[in-house]
CSV table of C-alpha atoms and ligand atoms in Angstrom, one decimal:
chain,number,residue,atom,x,y,z
F,1,MET,CA,74.6,129.2,87.8
F,2,THR,CA,74.2,125.7,89.1
F,3,LEU,CA,77.0,123.2,89.0
F,4,ASP,CA,74.8,120.1,89.0
F,5,VAL,CA,76.1,118.8,92.3
F,6,GLN,CA,74.0,115.8,93.4
F,7,GLN,CA,74.1,116.2,97.1
F,8,ASP,CA,73.2,113.4,99.4
F,9,PRO,CA,71.4,114.4,102.6
F,10,GLY,CA,74.2,113.3,104.8
F,11,PRO,CA,76.7,110.4,105.6
F,12,ARG,CA,75.1,106.9,105.5
F,13,ALA,CA,76.3,104.1,107.8
F,14,THR,CA,78.3,101.4,106.2
F,15,SER,CA,76.1,98.3,105.9
F,16,ASP,CA,78.7,96.2,107.8
F,17,PRO,CA,78.7,97.6,111.4
F,18,ARG,CA,81.9,95.7,112.4
F,19,PRO,CA,84.8,98.3,112.6
F,20,GLY,CA,87.8,97.6,110.4
F,21,ILE,CA,90.8,96.4,112.5
F,22,SER,CA,93.4,98.6,110.7
F,23,GLY,CA,91.5,101.7,111.9
F,24,LEU,CA,91.3,100.7,115.5
F,25,ASP,CA,93.4,102.5,118.1
F,26,PRO,CA,96.1,100.0,119.2
F,27,ALA,CA,95.1,100.4,122.9
F,28,LEU,CA,91.5,99.4,122.0
F,29,LEU,CA,92.7,96.3,120.2
F,30,ALA,CA,94.8,95.3,123.2
F,31,ARG,CA,91.8,95.9,125.4
F,32,TRP,CA,89.8,93.5,123.3
F,33,PHE,CA,92.2,90.8,124.2
F,34,THR,CA,92.8,91.6,127.8
F,35,ASP,CA,88.9,91.9,128.4
F,36,ARG,CA,88.9,88.2,127.4
F,37,GLY,CA,91.7,87.3,129.7
F,38,GLU,CA,94.2,87.1,126.9
F,39,PRO,CA,97.7,88.7,126.9
F,40,ALA,CA,98.0,92.1,125.3
F,41,TYR,CA,100.7,90.9,123.0
F,42,ARG,CA,98.0,89.1,121.0
F,43,ALA,CA,97.0,92.5,119.7
F,44,ARG,CA,100.5,93.0,118.5
F,45,GLN,CA,100.4,89.7,116.7
F,46,VAL,CA,97.2,90.9,114.9
F,47,SER,CA,98.6,94.3,114.2
F,48,ASP,CA,101.8,92.9,112.7
F,49,ALA,CA,99.8,90.6,110.4
F,50,ILE,CA,97.6,93.6,109.4
F,51,TRP,CA,100.5,95.7,108.4
F,52,SER,CA,102.9,93.0,107.2
F,53,GLY,CA,101.8,93.1,103.6
F,54,ALA,CA,101.9,89.3,103.5
F,55,THR,CA,98.6,88.5,105.1
F,56,ASP,CA,95.2,89.0,103.4
F,57,SER,CA,92.9,87.1,105.8
F,58,LEU,CA,92.5,86.7,109.5
F,59,ASP,CA,92.7,82.9,109.0
F,60,ALA,CA,96.2,83.4,107.7
F,61,VAL,CA,97.3,84.9,111.0
F,62,LEU,CA,98.7,81.6,112.3
F,63,THR,CA,100.4,83.2,115.3
F,64,LEU,CA,96.9,83.7,116.7
F,65,PRO,CA,95.1,80.6,118.2
F,66,SER,CA,92.2,79.6,116.0
F,67,ALA,CA,89.9,79.8,119.1
F,68,LEU,CA,90.5,83.6,119.1
F,69,ARG,CA,90.3,84.1,115.3
F,70,ALA,CA,86.6,83.4,115.1
F,71,PRO,CA,85.3,85.8,117.9
F,72,LEU,CA,87.6,88.5,116.6
F,73,ALA,CA,86.2,88.1,113.1
F,74,GLU,CA,82.6,88.3,114.4
F,75,GLU,CA,83.4,91.7,115.9
F,76,MET,CA,85.9,93.2,113.5
F,77,ARG,CA,86.7,93.2,109.9
F,78,PHE,CA,90.2,92.2,108.7
F,79,ASP,CA,89.6,94.1,105.5
F,80,THR,CA,86.9,96.8,104.8
F,81,LEU,CA,87.3,96.5,101.0
F,82,ALA,CA,84.7,94.0,99.9
F,83,ASP,CA,86.2,93.7,96.5
F,84,THR,CA,88.9,95.3,94.3
F,85,GLU,CA,89.2,95.4,90.6
F,86,VAL,CA,92.8,96.3,89.5
F,87,LEU,CA,93.4,97.8,86.0
F,88,VAL,CA,96.9,98.1,84.8
F,89,THR,CA,98.2,100.6,82.2
F,90,ASP,CA,101.3,102.6,81.1
F,91,GLY,CA,103.2,99.3,80.4
F,92,GLY,CA,102.6,98.2,84.0
F,93,GLU,CA,103.7,101.6,85.6
F,94,THR,CA,100.2,102.6,86.7
F,95,GLU,CA,97.7,100.4,88.6
F,96,LYS,CA,94.2,101.7,89.3
F,97,GLY,CA,92.3,100.0,92.1
F,98,LEU,CA,88.5,100.3,92.1
F,99,HIS,CA,87.4,99.3,95.5
F,100,ARG,CA,83.8,98.3,96.5
F,101,LEU,CA,83.0,99.0,100.1
F,102,SER,CA,80.5,97.1,102.2
F,103,ASP,CA,77.6,99.4,101.4
F,104,GLY,CA,78.4,99.2,97.6
F,105,ALA,CA,80.1,102.6,97.5
F,106,LEU,CA,83.0,102.7,95.0
F,107,VAL,CA,86.3,104.4,95.7
F,108,GLU,CA,89.5,104.5,93.7
F,109,SER,CA,93.2,104.4,94.5
F,110,VAL,CA,96.0,104.7,91.9
F,111,LEU,CA,99.5,103.1,92.4
F,112,MET,CA,102.2,104.7,90.3
F,113,HIS,CA,105.7,103.1,89.9
F,114,TYR,CA,108.6,105.3,89.0
F,115,PRO,CA,111.9,103.7,88.0
F,116,ALA,CA,115.2,104.7,89.7
F,117,ARG,CA,116.8,107.7,88.0
F,118,ALA,CA,120.3,109.2,88.3
F,119,ARG,CA,119.5,111.2,91.4
F,120,SER,CA,116.5,109.3,92.7
F,121,ARG,CA,115.7,105.9,93.9
F,122,GLU,CA,112.8,103.8,92.5
F,123,ARG,CA,109.5,105.1,93.9
F,124,HIS,CA,106.0,103.6,94.4
F,125,THR,CA,103.4,106.3,95.0
F,126,LEU,CA,99.9,105.5,96.1
F,127,CYS,CA,97.1,108.0,95.6
F,128,ILE,CA,94.2,107.3,98.0
F,129,SER,CA,90.6,108.4,98.5
F,130,SER,CA,89.2,110.0,101.7
F,131,GLN,CA,85.6,110.2,100.8
F,132,ALA,CA,83.1,108.4,98.4
F,133,GLY,CA,82.4,111.2,96.1
F,134,CYS,CA,83.0,114.9,96.9
F,135,ALA,CA,80.7,117.8,98.0
F,136,VAL,CA,83.0,120.5,96.5
F,137,GLY,CA,81.9,119.8,93.0
F,138,CYS,CA,84.9,121.1,90.9
F,139,PRO,CA,83.5,120.9,87.4
F,140,PHE,CA,86.7,119.5,85.8
F,141,CYS,CA,86.8,116.6,88.2
F,142,ALA,CA,85.0,113.2,87.7
F,143,THR,CA,84.6,112.9,91.5
F,144,GLY,CA,83.0,116.3,91.7
F,145,GLU,CA,80.5,115.2,89.1
F,146,LEU,CA,79.5,112.3,91.2
F,147,GLY,CA,78.5,114.4,94.2
F,148,PHE,CA,79.0,113.4,97.8
F,149,THR,CA,78.1,110.0,99.0
F,150,ARG,CA,79.8,109.7,102.4
F,151,ASP,CA,83.0,110.0,104.4
F,152,LEU,CA,85.3,107.0,104.5
F,153,GLU,CA,86.0,105.3,107.8
F,154,THR,CA,89.7,105.4,108.9
F,155,ALA,CA,90.0,101.7,108.1
F,156,GLU,CA,88.5,102.2,104.6
F,157,ILE,CA,91.3,104.8,104.0
F,158,LEU,CA,94.0,102.6,105.4
F,159,ASP,CA,92.9,99.4,103.7
F,160,GLN,CA,93.5,101.0,100.3
F,161,VAL,CA,97.1,101.4,101.5
F,162,ARG,CA,97.3,97.7,102.7
F,163,HIS,CA,95.8,96.5,99.5
F,164,ALA,CA,98.6,98.2,97.4
F,165,ALA,CA,101.3,97.2,100.0
F,166,ARG,CA,100.2,93.6,99.6
F,167,ARG,CA,100.4,93.8,95.8
F,168,LEU,CA,104.0,95.3,96.1
F,169,HIS,CA,104.9,92.8,98.8
F,170,VAL,CA,104.7,89.9,96.3
F,171,ASP,CA,107.7,91.4,94.4
F,172,GLY,CA,109.6,92.4,97.5
F,173,ARG,CA,108.7,96.1,97.0
F,174,ARG,CA,107.3,98.7,99.4
F,175,LEU,CA,105.3,101.9,99.1
F,176,THR,CA,107.5,105.0,99.3
F,177,ASN,CA,104.9,107.8,99.1
F,178,ILE,CA,101.3,108.2,99.9
F,179,VAL,CA,99.1,111.2,98.5
F,180,PHE,CA,95.6,112.0,99.6
F,181,MET,CA,94.7,113.0,96.0
F,182,GLY,CA,92.1,110.5,95.2
F,183,MET,CA,88.4,110.9,95.6
F,184,GLY,CA,87.1,113.4,98.1
F,185,GLU,CA,88.2,116.4,100.1
F,186,PRO,CA,90.5,115.2,102.9
F,187,LEU,CA,90.0,118.3,105.0
F,188,LEU,CA,86.2,117.7,105.1
F,189,ASN,CA,86.9,114.3,106.7
F,190,LEU,CA,89.8,115.5,108.8
F,191,ASP,CA,89.4,113.4,112.0
F,192,ARG,CA,89.5,110.2,110.1
F,193,VAL,CA,92.3,111.4,107.7
F,194,LEU,CA,94.4,112.4,110.8
F,195,ALA,CA,93.8,109.0,112.4
F,196,ALA,CA,94.9,107.3,109.2
F,197,VAL,CA,98.0,109.4,108.9
F,198,GLU,CA,98.9,108.5,112.5
F,199,ALA,CA,98.6,104.8,111.7
F,200,LEU,CA,100.7,105.3,108.5
F,201,ASN,CA,103.3,107.1,110.4
F,202,ASP,CA,103.5,104.9,113.5
F,203,PRO,CA,106.7,102.7,113.3
F,204,LYS,CA,104.7,99.9,114.9
F,205,ARG,CA,102.1,100.0,112.2
F,206,PHE,CA,102.8,101.1,108.6
F,207,GLY,CA,105.9,103.1,109.5
F,208,LEU,CA,106.0,105.6,106.7
F,209,GLY,CA,107.9,108.8,107.3
F,210,ALA,CA,105.7,112.0,107.5
F,211,ARG,CA,107.8,113.5,104.7
F,212,HIS,CA,106.5,110.9,102.4
F,213,ILE,CA,102.8,111.7,103.0
F,214,THR,CA,101.0,114.5,101.1
F,215,ILE,CA,97.5,115.8,101.8
F,216,SER,CA,95.9,117.8,99.1
F,217,THR,CA,93.1,120.2,99.8
F,218,SER,CA,90.8,122.4,97.6
F,219,GLY,CA,91.2,125.1,100.2
F,220,VAL,CA,89.2,124.3,103.4
F,221,VAL,CA,90.7,127.1,105.5
F,222,PRO,CA,89.7,125.9,109.0
F,223,GLY,CA,91.2,122.5,108.1
F,224,ILE,CA,94.5,124.1,107.0
F,225,ARG,CA,94.6,126.0,110.3
F,226,ARG,CA,94.1,122.7,112.2
F,227,LEU,CA,97.0,121.2,110.4
F,228,THR,CA,99.2,124.1,111.1
F,229,ALA,CA,98.4,123.9,114.8
F,230,LEU,CA,99.6,120.2,114.7
F,231,GLY,CA,103.0,121.3,113.5
F,232,PRO,CA,105.1,119.7,110.8
F,233,GLN,CA,103.4,116.4,110.0
F,234,PHE,CA,103.3,116.0,106.2
F,235,THR,CA,103.3,118.0,103.0
F,236,LEU,CA,100.4,120.1,102.3
F,237,ALA,CA,99.2,120.6,98.7
F,238,VAL,CA,96.7,123.2,97.8
F,239,SER,CA,94.6,122.9,94.6
F,240,LEU,CA,94.8,126.5,93.5
F,241,HIS,CA,93.8,126.3,89.8
F,242,ALA,CA,93.3,130.0,89.5
F,243,ALA,CA,94.7,133.2,91.1
F,244,ARG,CA,91.5,135.2,90.3
F,245,ASP,CA,88.5,134.8,92.4
F,246,ALA,CA,86.0,135.1,89.5
F,247,LEU,CA,87.6,132.1,87.9
F,248,ARG,CA,88.3,130.1,91.0
F,249,ASP,CA,84.6,130.5,92.0
F,250,VAL,CA,83.8,128.4,89.0
F,251,LEU,CA,86.6,125.9,89.1
F,252,VAL,CA,86.6,125.3,92.8
F,253,PRO,CA,83.1,126.2,94.1
F,254,LEU,CA,84.1,126.4,97.8
F,255,ASN,CA,86.1,129.5,96.8
F,256,ARG,CA,82.8,131.3,97.3
F,257,ARG,CA,83.1,130.4,101.0
F,258,TRP,CA,86.9,130.8,101.4
F,259,PRO,CA,88.4,133.1,98.7
F,260,ILE,CA,91.9,133.0,97.3
F,261,VAL,CA,93.4,135.5,99.8
F,262,GLU,CA,92.1,133.5,102.8
F,263,VAL,CA,93.4,130.2,101.3
F,264,VAL,CA,96.8,131.6,100.4
F,265,THR,CA,97.2,133.3,103.8
F,266,ALA,CA,96.4,130.1,105.6
F,267,ALA,CA,98.8,128.2,103.4
F,268,ARG,CA,101.5,130.8,104.1
F,269,GLU,CA,101.0,130.5,107.9
F,270,HIS,CA,101.3,126.8,107.5
F,271,ALA,CA,104.6,127.2,105.6
F,272,VAL,CA,106.0,129.6,108.3
F,273,ALA,CA,104.9,127.5,111.2
F,274,THR,CA,106.1,124.2,109.9
F,275,GLY,CA,109.1,125.3,107.8
F,276,ARG,CA,107.6,123.1,105.1
F,277,ARG,CA,107.1,124.4,101.6
F,278,ILE,CA,103.6,124.6,100.2
F,279,SER,CA,102.8,122.8,97.0
F,280,TYR,CA,100.2,124.4,94.8
F,281,GLU,CA,98.5,122.3,92.2
F,282,VAL,CA,97.1,123.9,89.0
F,283,THR,CA,95.1,121.7,86.6
F,284,MET,CA,95.6,123.4,83.2
F,285,ILE,CA,92.5,123.7,81.2
F,286,GLY,CA,92.7,125.0,77.6
F,287,GLY,CA,91.4,128.5,77.2
F,288,VAL,CA,90.0,128.6,80.7
F,289,ASN,CA,92.8,129.2,83.3
F,290,ASP,CA,95.9,129.2,81.2
F,291,THR,CA,95.9,132.8,79.8
F,292,ASP,CA,98.7,135.2,80.1
F,293,ILE,CA,96.6,137.2,82.5
F,294,ASP,CA,96.1,134.1,84.7
F,295,ALA,CA,99.8,133.4,84.7
F,296,LEU,CA,100.7,136.9,85.7
F,297,ALA,CA,98.0,137.0,88.4
F,298,MET,CA,99.4,133.7,89.8
F,299,ALA,CA,103.0,135.1,89.6
F,300,ASP,CA,101.9,138.2,91.6
F,301,LEU,CA,100.0,136.1,94.1
F,302,LEU,CA,102.8,133.8,95.0
F,303,ARG,CA,105.9,136.0,94.4
F,304,GLY,CA,108.3,135.6,97.3
F,305,ASP,CA,106.4,132.6,98.9
F,306,HIS,CA,108.0,129.5,100.1
F,307,ALA,CA,106.1,127.5,97.5
F,308,HIS,CA,106.3,125.1,94.7
F,309,VAL,CA,103.7,125.1,91.8
F,310,ASN,CA,102.8,121.9,89.9
F,311,LEU,CA,101.1,122.4,86.6
F,312,ILE,CA,99.1,119.3,85.5
F,313,PRO,CA,97.4,119.0,82.1
F,314,MET,CA,93.8,118.4,82.7
F,315,ASN,CA,92.7,114.8,82.2
F,316,PRO,CA,89.8,114.8,79.9
F,317,VAL,CA,86.6,114.1,81.8
F,318,ALA,CA,83.4,113.0,80.2
F,319,HIS,CA,80.6,115.7,80.2
F,320,THR,CA,82.8,118.8,80.3
F,321,PRO,CA,83.4,121.0,77.3
F,322,TRP,CA,87.1,121.4,78.4
F,323,GLN,CA,90.4,119.9,77.4
F,324,ALA,CA,94.0,120.1,78.6
F,325,SER,CA,96.0,123.2,77.6
F,326,PRO,CA,98.4,122.7,74.8
F,327,MET,CA,102.0,121.9,76.0
F,328,ALA,CA,103.3,125.1,74.5
F,329,VAL,CA,100.9,127.1,76.6
F,330,ILE,CA,101.7,125.2,79.8
F,331,ASP,CA,105.5,125.8,79.1
F,332,ALA,CA,104.8,129.6,78.7
F,333,PHE,CA,102.8,129.6,81.9
F,334,ALA,CA,105.6,127.9,83.8
F,335,SER,CA,108.1,130.4,82.4
F,336,THR,CA,106.0,133.3,83.7
F,337,LEU,CA,106.0,131.8,87.1
F,338,ARG,CA,109.7,130.9,87.1
F,339,ASP,CA,110.5,134.5,86.0
F,340,ALA,CA,108.8,135.6,89.2
F,341,GLY,CA,111.1,133.3,91.1
F,342,ILE,CA,108.6,130.6,91.8
F,343,GLU,CA,109.7,127.0,91.6
F,344,THR,CA,107.5,125.4,89.0
F,345,THR,CA,107.2,121.9,87.6
F,346,ILE,CA,105.0,120.4,84.9
F,347,ARG,CA,103.5,117.0,85.9
F,348,HIS,CA,102.6,114.5,83.2
F,349,ASN,CA,99.4,112.6,83.7
F,350,ARG,CA,99.6,108.9,84.3
F,351,GLY,CA,97.1,106.3,83.3
F,352,GLN,CA,94.8,108.5,81.1
F,353,GLU,CA,93.6,105.4,79.3
F,354,ILE,CA,92.2,103.9,82.5
F,355,GLY,CA,90.9,107.2,83.8
F,356,ALA,CA,93.6,107.9,86.4
F,357,ALA,CA,92.1,111.3,87.4
F,358,CYS,CA,90.6,109.8,90.5
F,359,GLY,CA,86.9,109.3,90.3
F,360,GLN,CA,86.6,108.7,86.6
F,361,LEU,CA,86.2,105.0,86.8
F,362,ALA,CA,83.6,105.4,89.6
F,363,ALA,CA,81.8,108.1,87.6
F,364,GLU,CA,81.7,105.8,84.6
F,365,ARG,CA,80.2,103.0,86.7
F,366,ALA,CA,77.6,105.4,88.1
F,367,GLY,CA,76.1,105.4,84.7
F,368,GLU,CA,75.4,108.1,82.1
F,369,PRO,CA,73.4,111.2,82.9
F,370,SER,CA,70.7,112.0,80.3
F,371,ALA,CA,71.8,113.8,77.2
F,372,PRO,CA,69.9,117.0,78.1
F,373,THR,CA,71.6,117.0,81.5
F,374,VAL,CA,75.1,116.7,79.8
F,375,ALA,CA,74.1,119.4,77.3
F,376,ARG,CA,72.9,121.8,80.1
F,377,ARG,CA,76.1,121.1,82.2
F,378,ARG,CA,78.3,121.9,79.1
F,379,ALA,CA,76.4,125.1,78.3
F,380,LEU,CA,76.6,126.3,81.9
F,381,LEU,CA,80.4,125.7,82.1
F,382,VAL,CA,81.0,127.5,78.8
F,383,THR,CA,78.9,130.5,80.0
F,384,ALA,CA,80.5,130.4,83.5
F,385,SER,CA,84.1,130.3,82.3
F,386,ALA,CA,83.4,133.1,79.8
F,387,ALA,CA,81.9,135.2,82.6
F,388,ALA,CA,84.9,134.5,84.8
F,389,LEU,CA,87.3,135.4,82.0
F,390,ARG,CA,85.5,138.8,81.9
F,391,GLY,CA,86.2,139.0,85.6
F,392,GLU,CA,82.5,138.6,86.7
F,393,ARG,CA,82.2,136.9,90.0
F,394,SER,CA,79.7,134.1,90.6
F,395,ARG,CA,76.5,135.0,92.6
F,396,GLU,CA,76.0,131.3,93.5
F,397,PRO,CA,76.5,130.3,97.2
F,398,ALA,CA,79.2,127.8,98.1
F,399,PRO,CA,78.0,124.2,97.8
F,400,ASP,CA,76.2,122.7,100.8
F,401,GLY,CA,78.2,120.8,103.3
F,402,VAL,CA,81.5,122.6,102.8
F,403,GLY,CA,81.2,125.5,105.3
F,404,GLU,CA,80.4,125.3,109.0
Q,501,LIG,N1,89.9,117.2,97.0
Q,501,LIG,C1,91.3,117.4,97.0
Q,501,LIG,C2,92.2,116.1,96.8
Q,501,LIG,C3,91.6,115.3,95.8
Q,501,LIG,S1,91.6,115.9,94.1
Q,501,LIG,C4,91.8,118.5,96.2
Q,501,LIG,O1,91.0,119.0,95.3
Q,501,LIG,O2,92.9,118.9,96.3
Q,501,LIG,C5,93.4,115.7,93.8
Q,501,LIG,C6,93.9,116.6,92.6
Q,501,LIG,O3,93.4,116.1,91.4
Q,501,LIG,C7,93.5,118.0,92.7
Q,501,LIG,O4,94.6,118.9,92.6
Q,501,LIG,C8,92.5,118.1,91.6
Q,501,LIG,O5,92.4,119.4,91.1
Q,501,LIG,C9,93.1,117.2,90.6
Q,501,LIG,N2,92.2,116.8,89.5
Q,501,LIG,C10,90.9,116.6,89.6
Q,501,LIG,N3,90.3,116.3,88.3
Q,501,LIG,C11,91.3,116.4,87.4
Q,501,LIG,C12,91.4,116.3,86.0
Q,501,LIG,N4,90.4,116.0,85.3
Q,501,LIG,N5,92.6,116.4,85.5
Q,501,LIG,C13,93.7,116.8,86.2
Q,501,LIG,N6,93.7,117.0,87.5
Q,501,LIG,C14,92.6,116.8,88.2
Q,502,LIG,FE1,86.5,117.4,95.2
Q,502,LIG,FE2,89.2,117.7,94.9
Q,502,LIG,FE3,87.5,116.8,92.8
Q,502,LIG,FE4,87.3,119.3,93.7
Q,502,LIG,S1,89.1,118.3,92.7
Q,502,LIG,S2,85.6,117.9,93.3
Q,502,LIG,S3,87.7,119.1,95.9
Q,502,LIG,S4,88.0,115.7,94.8
């Protein structure tokens, strides 16, 4: 079976060679000034402006003499997002940002506002992208359908956060949570993701507590091990989707490289080493991964673990033959997990009408594949999921670019 992954030969350079200031190590920024005979505190002025939420251009950094602004702008970009289109839905509770990067690549972020409840304060959660496209190619995911374009630079990751922070700042609000659940596989761009997390965490830069940052992975085992070695940094979410390899081979093609037992073992080691609970994500697809057999297999797999399972009804994605599981089926699945002592919640999708499953807008903008391509893809998925339900494992190799 082929999953129609359109693979680029490798990462392309961004067309604007100037680094984004937000992604720069603070020591390097300070050196830029001291090399020019300027005091190092100038770097702090720029950094404060970058992270303040109030400033959207270098010209507005009035603390910096104008004679320094021009040479700085020549060598660095204040913002790596060339253009952003914001679409608002859910009565203003969900805002989707479609960002164009300097080479024309499109990435998405989603800002979700949650009102205060009896036991929780008001929250503003931003879902950000770590890559343009994704090489993993999960067939229910709009980003997977796009294929891989390139890794994002650290500044391109951070500037999605700055964009949302500026929008919130206008109303005197702040981001409370950041999740790497947008486009791309964060653990396949881990150096830049870690540099971004460091900036987000740093009290002198964005200053968001590690507990408020979640990184989601489709199961890149060496990446999970690297995070474990770093110690408790943030919440790890693992996109599980199925507890049987035959089915997970289809739903998350890198399962052919790192099967379920390896992923769950690495996740358990992470939980033990960091004392932090693992979050498992399961996208619920009607008739595909929501059967009683699947619920029991997941209950057996996770019984006794320090884990939390989030069941998410699948957001309909064009060109797949699949739909979300009915609510009653999701409830029954949740009961099976809870009966096994596994903490389980059901997450309701936000922003379906503007395609809040990240990648959907970008996929639409990428243009329609031909009708025969769509028909072939649908037929392959139906055959593949039927084979998986019979327990037959895929003989296809893992997608290119996900192993090492
Ligand atoms: N690549 C990483 C992080 C980005 S995807 C990962 O897979 O974990 C973030 C989450 O969105 C994943 O749990 C993914 O399974 C989920 N997702 C993707 N497409 C979806 C869809 N159509 N409906 C619901 N959830 C989806
Ligand atoms: Fe990539 Fe995650 Fe989408 Fe799978 S679900 S294709 S890993 S972004």
